[in-house]
Amino acid sequence: MLPSFSLIIPTYNRPQHLSTCLQALSCLNYPRDHYEVIVVDDGSVVPLDEVIAQFKDQLNLSLLRQENAGPAAARNYGAAHAKAEFLVFTDDDCEPVADWLRVFADLFEKTPVVLVGGKSINKLTDNLFSSTSQLIVDIVYRHYNADPQQARFFASNNMAMPTQHFQELGGFNPNFRTAEDRELCDRWRVSGRGMIYIEKAVLHHAHALTLYSFCQQHFAYGQGAYYYHQIRRLRGSGTMLDEMKFHSNFQNWLLYPTTQVRWTKFLPLAGTLLLWQVINAAGFFSEVVKAKFSHRKNSIQTQSR
């Protein structure tokens, strides 16, 4: 019997992206009665009803709404309404290929209790910052998923898992606005559950970035990384020293990506990768400073009482 899937898509003020995503989902090579699509509107200003109405006859589709609380909370809200045996998470700027669910189904039929991640491909190849962001994901996967059968990290735009186990684990941590996927993967592994990376589960990612939004994105990732490491320290699931192995591996995060582009793009890409490391570190240490200042302020207030 084929597995059933609930596809969860958080969205915020991007109706055109959502429409393109739903169009791709309507073309999936999978029985329509074996998957549902749940869109969670995370407090958008722009109404999404017209977009949803266009696909009502093509998909088993529902729209949920919540006040803006971030993608982690939106995914949890969607998952709470899921009816299928397995959950699949993607984003509104993603376009899965036709056999996406077939690939997940084949794996779950053999290994049902596992968190599965697929491959994303940048669609905006002429955008330096979008291309660099995708290469960053690629080098992260090269490091953490070197053994696909013992994977350690998946981005939340292309992951699937049993609904029951997701709920038992408590879902995504809604306190995270970024790095919620890293935290979930770590918690999943600590629980003793397995993770498998399957490159054939492909989707195309169309996230247009400018220099400003690239910096903004990776500064936020650095901020999220601080809280992720705080939780890991309390959980006893890893140390900063372990993570520094990734940043110290210049061959992986700097030399490898530059071999993936034409020589004319070598210098712009190398510069953007170096910028990423600086911006990411700035985001991380901004939270370190905030935490120390907050601790000192609380200490002074306590002593003055």
mmCIF file of C-alpha atoms in Angstrom:
data_model
loop_
_atom_site.group_PDB
_atom_site.id
_atom_site.type_symbol
_atom_site.label_atom_id
_atom_site.label_comp_id
_atom_site.label_asym_id
_atom_site.label_seq_id
_atom_site.Cartn_x
_atom_site.Cartn_y
_atom_site.Cartn_z
ATOM 1 C CA MET A 1 0.000 0.000 0.000
ATOM 2 C CA LEU A 2 1.353 3.409 -0.959
ATOM 3 C CA PRO A 3 2.245 5.765 1.912
ATOM 4 C CA SER A 4 0.089 8.851 2.345
ATOM 5 C CA PHE A 5 1.617 12.313 2.719
ATOM 6 C CA SER A 6 0.636 15.663 4.197
ATOM 7 C CA LEU A 7 2.611 18.449 2.511
ATOM 8 C CA ILE A 8 3.047 21.468 4.794
ATOM 9 C CA ILE A 9 3.867 24.876 3.288
ATOM 10 C CA PRO A 10 4.308 27.969 5.484
ATOM 11 C CA THR A 11 3.892 31.216 3.564
ATOM 12 C CA TYR A 12 4.092 34.926 4.284
ATOM 13 C CA ASN A 13 3.182 37.666 1.783
ATOM 14 C CA ARG A 14 4.360 35.772 -1.320
ATOM 15 C CA PRO A 15 1.240 34.845 -3.299
ATOM 16 C CA GLN A 16 3.082 34.551 -6.629
ATOM 17 C CA HIS A 17 5.693 32.213 -5.169
ATOM 18 C CA LEU A 18 2.951 30.156 -3.573
ATOM 19 C CA SER A 19 1.094 29.879 -6.873
ATOM 20 C CA THR A 20 4.218 28.563 -8.628
ATOM 21 C CA CYS A 21 4.816 26.070 -5.819
ATOM 22 C CA LEU A 22 1.224 24.783 -5.948
ATOM 23 C CA GLN A 23 1.451 24.438 -9.707
ATOM 24 C CA ALA A 24 4.483 22.162 -9.278
ATOM 25 C CA LEU A 25 2.689 20.130 -6.609
ATOM 26 C CA SER A 26 -0.306 19.659 -8.918
ATOM 27 C CA CYS A 27 2.051 17.950 -11.394
ATOM 28 C CA LEU A 28 3.449 15.385 -8.951
ATOM 29 C CA ASN A 29 3.512 11.825 -10.219
ATOM 30 C CA TYR A 30 1.648 10.457 -7.209
ATOM 31 C CA PRO A 31 -2.012 9.435 -6.673
ATOM 32 C CA ARG A 32 -4.061 12.510 -5.715
ATOM 33 C CA ASP A 33 -5.921 10.603 -3.017
ATOM 34 C CA HIS A 34 -2.614 9.778 -1.293
ATOM 35 C CA TYR A 35 -1.441 13.303 -0.548
ATOM 36 C CA GLU A 36 -2.893 16.502 0.835
ATOM 37 C CA VAL A 37 -1.438 19.998 0.723
ATOM 38 C CA ILE A 38 -1.771 22.244 3.769
ATOM 39 C CA VAL A 39 -0.831 25.896 3.293
ATOM 40 C CA VAL A 40 -0.313 27.871 6.497
ATOM 41 C CA ASP A 41 -0.645 31.627 6.086
ATOM 42 C CA ASP A 42 1.675 33.096 8.732
ATOM 43 C CA GLY A 43 -0.171 36.399 9.090
ATOM 44 C CA SER A 44 0.127 37.655 5.509
ATOM 45 C CA VAL A 45 -1.205 41.111 4.684
ATOM 46 C CA VAL A 46 -2.028 39.990 1.147
ATOM 47 C CA PRO A 47 -5.037 37.588 1.048
ATOM 48 C CA LEU A 48 -4.283 34.156 -0.375
ATOM 49 C CA ASP A 49 -7.833 32.997 -1.087
ATOM 50 C CA GLU A 50 -7.623 33.631 -4.835
ATOM 51 C CA VAL A 51 -4.391 31.651 -5.125
ATOM 52 C CA ILE A 52 -5.874 28.736 -3.198
ATOM 53 C CA ALA A 53 -9.079 28.823 -5.255
ATOM 54 C CA GLN A 54 -7.105 28.323 -8.482
ATOM 55 C CA PHE A 55 -5.891 24.914 -7.303
ATOM 56 C CA LYS A 56 -8.892 23.586 -5.398
ATOM 57 C CA ASP A 57 -9.845 21.316 -8.299
ATOM 58 C CA GLN A 58 -6.290 20.120 -8.847
ATOM 59 C CA LEU A 59 -5.171 19.363 -5.299
ATOM 60 C CA ASN A 60 -6.550 18.149 -1.990
ATOM 61 C CA LEU A 61 -5.799 21.591 -0.631
ATOM 62 C CA SER A 62 -6.560 23.472 2.571
ATOM 63 C CA LEU A 63 -5.589 26.908 3.868
ATOM 64 C CA LEU A 64 -4.945 27.638 7.532
ATOM 65 C CA ARG A 65 -4.234 31.044 9.045
ATOM 66 C CA GLN A 66 -2.376 32.183 12.138
ATOM 67 C CA GLU A 67 -0.990 35.445 13.469
ATOM 68 C CA ASN A 68 2.611 35.932 12.422
ATOM 69 C CA ALA A 69 4.724 33.624 14.566
ATOM 70 C CA GLY A 70 7.448 32.429 12.193
ATOM 71 C CA PRO A 71 7.890 29.392 9.946
ATOM 72 C CA ALA A 72 8.546 26.916 12.773
ATOM 73 C CA ALA A 73 5.222 27.699 14.452
ATOM 74 C CA ALA A 74 3.470 27.672 11.067
ATOM 75 C CA ARG A 75 4.827 24.221 10.237
ATOM 76 C CA ASN A 76 3.704 22.913 13.616
ATOM 77 C CA TYR A 77 0.239 24.372 13.070
ATOM 78 C CA GLY A 78 -0.023 22.688 9.697
ATOM 79 C CA ALA A 79 1.267 19.382 11.063
ATOM 80 C CA ALA A 80 -1.341 19.479 13.841
ATOM 81 C CA HIS A 81 -4.034 19.337 11.130
ATOM 82 C CA ALA A 82 -2.325 16.680 9.020
ATOM 83 C CA LYS A 83 -4.252 13.483 8.274
ATOM 84 C CA ALA A 84 -1.570 11.454 6.503
ATOM 85 C CA GLU A 85 0.931 8.899 7.743
ATOM 86 C CA PHE A 86 3.938 11.006 6.739
ATOM 87 C CA LEU A 87 4.713 14.721 6.801
ATOM 88 C CA VAL A 88 6.630 16.532 4.080
ATOM 89 C CA PHE A 89 7.852 20.089 4.598
ATOM 90 C CA THR A 90 8.708 22.537 1.853
ATOM 91 C CA ASP A 91 8.595 26.314 1.301
ATOM 92 C CA ASP A 92 6.505 28.513 -0.950
ATOM 93 C CA ASP A 93 9.504 29.382 -3.154
ATOM 94 C CA CYS A 94 10.207 25.723 -3.981
ATOM 95 C CA GLU A 95 9.143 23.607 -6.962
ATOM 96 C CA PRO A 96 9.473 19.846 -6.415
ATOM 97 C CA VAL A 97 10.078 17.670 -9.471
ATOM 98 C CA ALA A 98 7.385 15.217 -10.564
ATOM 99 C CA ASP A 99 8.739 12.099 -8.820
ATOM 100 C CA TRP A 100 9.508 13.868 -5.513
ATOM 101 C CA LEU A 101 6.918 11.998 -3.444
ATOM 102 C CA ARG A 102 7.635 8.716 -5.264
ATOM 103 C CA VAL A 103 11.230 8.883 -4.060
ATOM 104 C CA PHE A 104 10.136 9.511 -0.460
ATOM 105 C CA ALA A 105 7.528 6.737 -0.698
ATOM 106 C CA ASP A 106 10.054 4.169 -1.924
ATOM 107 C CA LEU A 107 12.335 4.918 0.984
ATOM 108 C CA PHE A 108 9.610 4.930 3.640
ATOM 109 C CA GLU A 109 8.308 1.577 2.427
ATOM 110 C CA LYS A 110 11.735 0.121 3.306
ATOM 111 C CA THR A 111 12.580 2.289 6.324
ATOM 112 C CA PRO A 112 9.451 3.850 7.856
ATOM 113 C CA VAL A 113 10.915 5.364 11.035
ATOM 114 C CA VAL A 114 13.419 7.842 9.656
ATOM 115 C CA LEU A 115 13.840 11.531 8.888
ATOM 116 C CA VAL A 116 14.559 11.964 5.173
ATOM 117 C CA GLY A 117 16.060 14.940 3.394
ATOM 118 C CA GLY A 118 16.296 15.679 -0.316
ATOM 119 C CA LYS A 119 18.335 17.859 -2.637
ATOM 120 C CA SER A 120 17.558 21.465 -3.553
ATOM 121 C CA ILE A 121 18.790 23.096 -6.750
ATOM 122 C CA ASN A 122 19.012 26.854 -7.232
ATOM 123 C CA LYS A 123 16.719 27.997 -10.035
ATOM 124 C CA LEU A 124 18.074 31.559 -10.171
ATOM 125 C CA THR A 125 21.489 30.781 -11.626
ATOM 126 C CA ASP A 126 22.116 34.379 -12.765
ATOM 127 C CA ASN A 127 21.711 35.721 -9.227
ATOM 128 C CA LEU A 128 25.106 35.663 -7.469
ATOM 129 C CA PHE A 129 23.621 35.767 -3.986
ATOM 130 C CA SER A 130 21.002 33.083 -4.624
ATOM 131 C CA SER A 131 23.668 30.878 -6.216
ATOM 132 C CA THR A 132 26.004 31.423 -3.269
ATOM 133 C CA SER A 133 23.257 30.615 -0.779
ATOM 134 C CA GLN A 134 22.589 27.336 -2.568
ATOM 135 C CA LEU A 135 26.311 26.514 -2.617
ATOM 136 C CA ILE A 136 26.392 27.144 1.129
ATOM 137 C CA VAL A 137 23.629 24.555 1.556
ATOM 138 C CA ASP A 138 25.599 22.180 -0.676
ATOM 139 C CA ILE A 139 28.795 22.491 1.351
ATOM 140 C CA VAL A 140 26.866 22.117 4.603
ATOM 141 C CA TYR A 141 25.391 18.878 3.231
ATOM 142 C CA ARG A 142 28.845 17.715 2.062
ATOM 143 C CA HIS A 143 30.084 18.101 5.634
ATOM 144 C CA TYR A 144 27.156 16.850 7.709
ATOM 145 C CA ASN A 145 25.759 14.283 5.278
ATOM 146 C CA ALA A 146 28.994 12.810 3.959
ATOM 147 C CA ASP A 147 27.486 9.412 4.795
ATOM 148 C CA PRO A 148 23.905 9.620 3.439
ATOM 149 C CA GLN A 149 22.796 6.779 5.707
ATOM 150 C CA GLN A 150 24.066 8.632 8.783
ATOM 151 C CA ALA A 151 22.968 12.156 7.865
ATOM 152 C CA ARG A 152 22.999 14.945 10.450
ATOM 153 C CA PHE A 153 21.261 17.972 8.923
ATOM 154 C CA PHE A 154 18.474 18.775 6.475
ATOM 155 C CA ALA A 155 17.040 22.154 5.529
ATOM 156 C CA SER A 156 13.339 22.451 6.317
ATOM 157 C CA ASN A 157 12.372 23.156 2.697
ATOM 158 C CA ASN A 158 12.905 19.504 1.706
ATOM 159 C CA MET A 159 12.394 17.001 4.516
ATOM 160 C CA ALA A 160 9.922 14.228 5.354
ATOM 161 C CA MET A 161 9.201 12.061 8.383
ATOM 162 C CA PRO A 162 6.505 9.936 10.055
ATOM 163 C CA THR A 163 3.740 12.139 11.443
ATOM 164 C CA GLN A 164 3.558 10.217 14.711
ATOM 165 C CA HIS A 165 7.264 10.582 15.452
ATOM 166 C CA PHE A 166 7.256 14.277 14.600
ATOM 167 C CA GLN A 167 4.429 14.814 17.087
ATOM 168 C CA GLU A 168 6.065 12.631 19.747
ATOM 169 C CA LEU A 169 9.218 14.728 19.445
ATOM 170 C CA GLY A 170 7.248 17.958 19.875
ATOM 171 C CA GLY A 171 7.681 19.312 16.360
ATOM 172 C CA PHE A 172 9.811 22.335 15.539
ATOM 173 C CA ASN A 173 10.844 24.618 18.375
ATOM 174 C CA PRO A 174 8.630 27.696 17.764
ATOM 175 C CA ASN A 175 11.059 29.944 19.650
ATOM 176 C CA PHE A 176 13.407 29.702 16.663
ATOM 177 C CA ARG A 177 12.890 32.038 13.705
ATOM 178 C CA THR A 178 15.970 30.543 12.016
ATOM 179 C CA ALA A 179 17.962 27.350 12.666
ATOM 180 C CA GLU A 180 14.760 25.546 13.660
ATOM 181 C CA ASP A 181 15.657 22.794 11.199
ATOM 182 C CA ARG A 182 19.115 22.333 12.770
ATOM 183 C CA GLU A 183 17.538 22.071 16.219
ATOM 184 C CA LEU A 184 14.915 19.554 15.080
ATOM 185 C CA CYS A 185 17.521 17.383 13.352
ATOM 186 C CA ASP A 186 19.706 17.383 16.461
ATOM 187 C CA ARG A 187 16.758 16.485 18.698
ATOM 188 C CA TRP A 188 15.714 13.746 16.273
ATOM 189 C CA ARG A 189 19.198 12.182 16.348
ATOM 190 C CA VAL A 190 19.479 12.442 20.136
ATOM 191 C CA SER A 191 16.205 10.529 20.418
ATOM 192 C CA GLY A 192 17.875 7.600 18.650
ATOM 193 C CA ARG A 193 16.004 7.964 15.364
ATOM 194 C CA GLY A 194 17.835 7.738 12.055
ATOM 195 C CA MET A 195 18.312 10.253 9.257
ATOM 196 C CA ILE A 196 18.881 9.465 5.582
ATOM 197 C CA TYR A 197 19.838 11.848 2.790
ATOM 198 C CA ILE A 198 18.432 10.897 -0.602
ATOM 199 C CA GLU A 199 19.722 13.006 -3.470
ATOM 200 C CA LYS A 200 16.991 11.846 -5.859
ATOM 201 C CA ALA A 201 14.294 13.756 -3.914
ATOM 202 C CA VAL A 202 14.837 16.964 -5.878
ATOM 203 C CA LEU A 203 13.216 20.374 -5.806
ATOM 204 C CA HIS A 204 14.107 23.690 -7.410
ATOM 205 C CA HIS A 205 14.532 26.700 -5.159
ATOM 206 C CA ALA A 206 13.780 30.222 -6.425
ATOM 207 C CA HIS A 207 14.756 32.569 -3.600
ATOM 208 C CA ALA A 208 15.846 35.895 -5.119
ATOM 209 C CA LEU A 209 18.469 37.659 -2.994
ATOM 210 C CA THR A 210 20.224 41.032 -3.113
ATOM 211 C CA LEU A 211 23.425 41.933 -1.280
ATOM 212 C CA TYR A 212 21.305 43.381 1.530
ATOM 213 C CA SER A 213 18.921 40.423 1.845
ATOM 214 C CA PHE A 214 21.844 37.971 1.590
ATOM 215 C CA CYS A 215 23.554 39.686 4.519
ATOM 216 C CA GLN A 216 20.285 39.939 6.418
ATOM 217 C CA GLN A 217 19.582 36.243 5.884
ATOM 218 C CA HIS A 218 22.971 34.986 7.011
ATOM 219 C CA PHE A 219 23.170 37.420 9.940
ATOM 220 C CA ALA A 220 19.866 35.905 11.131
ATOM 221 C CA TYR A 221 21.272 32.400 10.607
ATOM 222 C CA GLY A 222 24.201 33.365 12.817
ATOM 223 C CA GLN A 223 21.806 34.591 15.499
ATOM 224 C CA GLY A 224 19.865 31.349 15.306
ATOM 225 C CA ALA A 225 23.102 29.372 15.522
ATOM 226 C CA TYR A 226 23.851 30.952 18.919
ATOM 227 C CA TYR A 227 20.606 29.674 20.443
ATOM 228 C CA TYR A 228 21.000 26.343 18.696
ATOM 229 C CA HIS A 229 24.383 25.848 20.349
ATOM 230 C CA GLN A 230 23.006 26.902 23.727
ATOM 231 C CA ILE A 231 20.335 24.209 23.486
ATOM 232 C CA ARG A 232 22.857 21.616 22.297
ATOM 233 C CA ARG A 233 25.108 22.426 25.246
ATOM 234 C CA LEU A 234 22.252 21.918 27.704
ATOM 235 C CA ARG A 235 21.215 18.763 25.872
ATOM 236 C CA GLY A 236 24.765 17.415 25.810
ATOM 237 C CA SER A 237 24.511 16.645 22.106
ATOM 238 C CA GLY A 238 27.534 18.532 20.844
ATOM 239 C CA THR A 239 30.069 21.287 21.410
ATOM 240 C CA MET A 240 31.237 24.397 19.587
ATOM 241 C CA LEU A 241 34.560 22.634 19.013
ATOM 242 C CA ASP A 242 32.748 20.031 16.913
ATOM 243 C CA GLU A 243 31.158 22.778 14.831
ATOM 244 C CA MET A 244 34.442 24.589 14.278
ATOM 245 C CA LYS A 245 35.590 21.625 12.192
ATOM 246 C CA PHE A 246 33.162 22.828 9.540
ATOM 247 C CA HIS A 247 34.398 26.423 9.547
ATOM 248 C CA SER A 248 38.064 25.411 9.600
ATOM 249 C CA ASN A 249 37.653 23.169 6.546
ATOM 250 C CA PHE A 250 38.574 25.728 3.864
ATOM 251 C CA GLN A 251 38.751 23.033 1.214
ATOM 252 C CA ASN A 252 35.052 22.336 1.677
ATOM 253 C CA TRP A 253 33.512 25.776 2.154
ATOM 254 C CA LEU A 254 35.831 27.865 -0.032
ATOM 255 C CA LEU A 255 37.799 25.779 -2.543
ATOM 256 C CA TYR A 256 35.104 23.247 -3.439
ATOM 257 C CA PRO A 257 32.400 25.827 -4.320
ATOM 258 C CA THR A 258 34.744 27.720 -6.610
ATOM 259 C CA THR A 259 35.277 24.553 -8.652
ATOM 260 C CA GLN A 260 31.542 24.491 -9.384
ATOM 261 C CA VAL A 261 31.515 27.735 -11.381
ATOM 262 C CA ARG A 262 33.218 29.175 -14.458
ATOM 263 C CA TRP A 263 36.511 30.975 -13.822
ATOM 264 C CA THR A 264 34.878 34.339 -14.603
ATOM 265 C CA LYS A 265 32.681 33.892 -11.524
ATOM 266 C CA PHE A 266 35.493 32.673 -9.272
ATOM 267 C CA LEU A 267 36.362 35.977 -7.599
ATOM 268 C CA PRO A 268 32.770 37.184 -7.028
ATOM 269 C CA LEU A 269 31.842 33.806 -5.540
ATOM 270 C CA ALA A 270 34.931 33.616 -3.325
ATOM 271 C CA GLY A 271 34.249 37.141 -2.073
ATOM 272 C CA THR A 272 30.616 36.338 -1.324
ATOM 273 C CA LEU A 273 31.594 33.176 0.547
ATOM 274 C CA LEU A 274 34.038 35.142 2.694
ATOM 275 C CA LEU A 275 31.311 37.731 3.304
ATOM 276 C CA TRP A 276 28.978 34.913 4.392
ATOM 277 C CA GLN A 277 31.454 33.730 7.036
ATOM 278 C CA VAL A 278 31.925 37.266 8.376
ATOM 279 C CA ILE A 279 28.202 38.080 8.435
ATOM 280 C CA ASN A 280 27.309 34.713 9.976
ATOM 281 C CA ALA A 281 29.906 35.211 12.716
ATOM 282 C CA ALA A 282 28.647 38.760 13.317
ATOM 283 C CA GLY A 283 25.127 37.452 13.868
ATOM 284 C CA PHE A 284 26.384 34.803 16.270
ATOM 285 C CA PHE A 285 28.513 37.175 18.343
ATOM 286 C CA SER A 286 25.798 39.823 18.426
ATOM 287 C CA GLU A 287 23.746 37.338 20.443
ATOM 288 C CA VAL A 288 26.758 36.529 22.633
ATOM 289 C CA VAL A 289 27.062 40.229 23.505
ATOM 290 C CA LYS A 290 23.308 40.544 24.106
ATOM 291 C CA ALA A 291 23.359 37.526 26.414
ATOM 292 C CA LYS A 292 26.315 38.852 28.425
ATOM 293 C CA PHE A 293 24.803 42.331 28.672
ATOM 294 C CA SER A 294 21.472 40.871 29.785
ATOM 295 C CA HIS A 295 23.215 38.679 32.387
ATOM 296 C CA ARG A 296 25.200 41.640 33.726
ATOM 297 C CA LYS A 297 22.068 43.837 33.851
ATOM 298 C CA ASN A 298 20.135 41.143 35.736
ATOM 299 C CA SER A 299 23.064 40.701 38.122
ATOM 300 C CA ILE A 300 23.204 44.452 38.868
ATOM 301 C CA GLN A 301 19.449 44.597 39.426
ATOM 302 C CA THR A 302 19.632 41.622 41.800
ATOM 303 C CA GLN A 303 22.462 43.167 43.815
ATOM 304 C CA SER A 304 20.641 46.509 44.118
ATOM 305 C CA ARG A 305 17.594 44.961 45.765
#
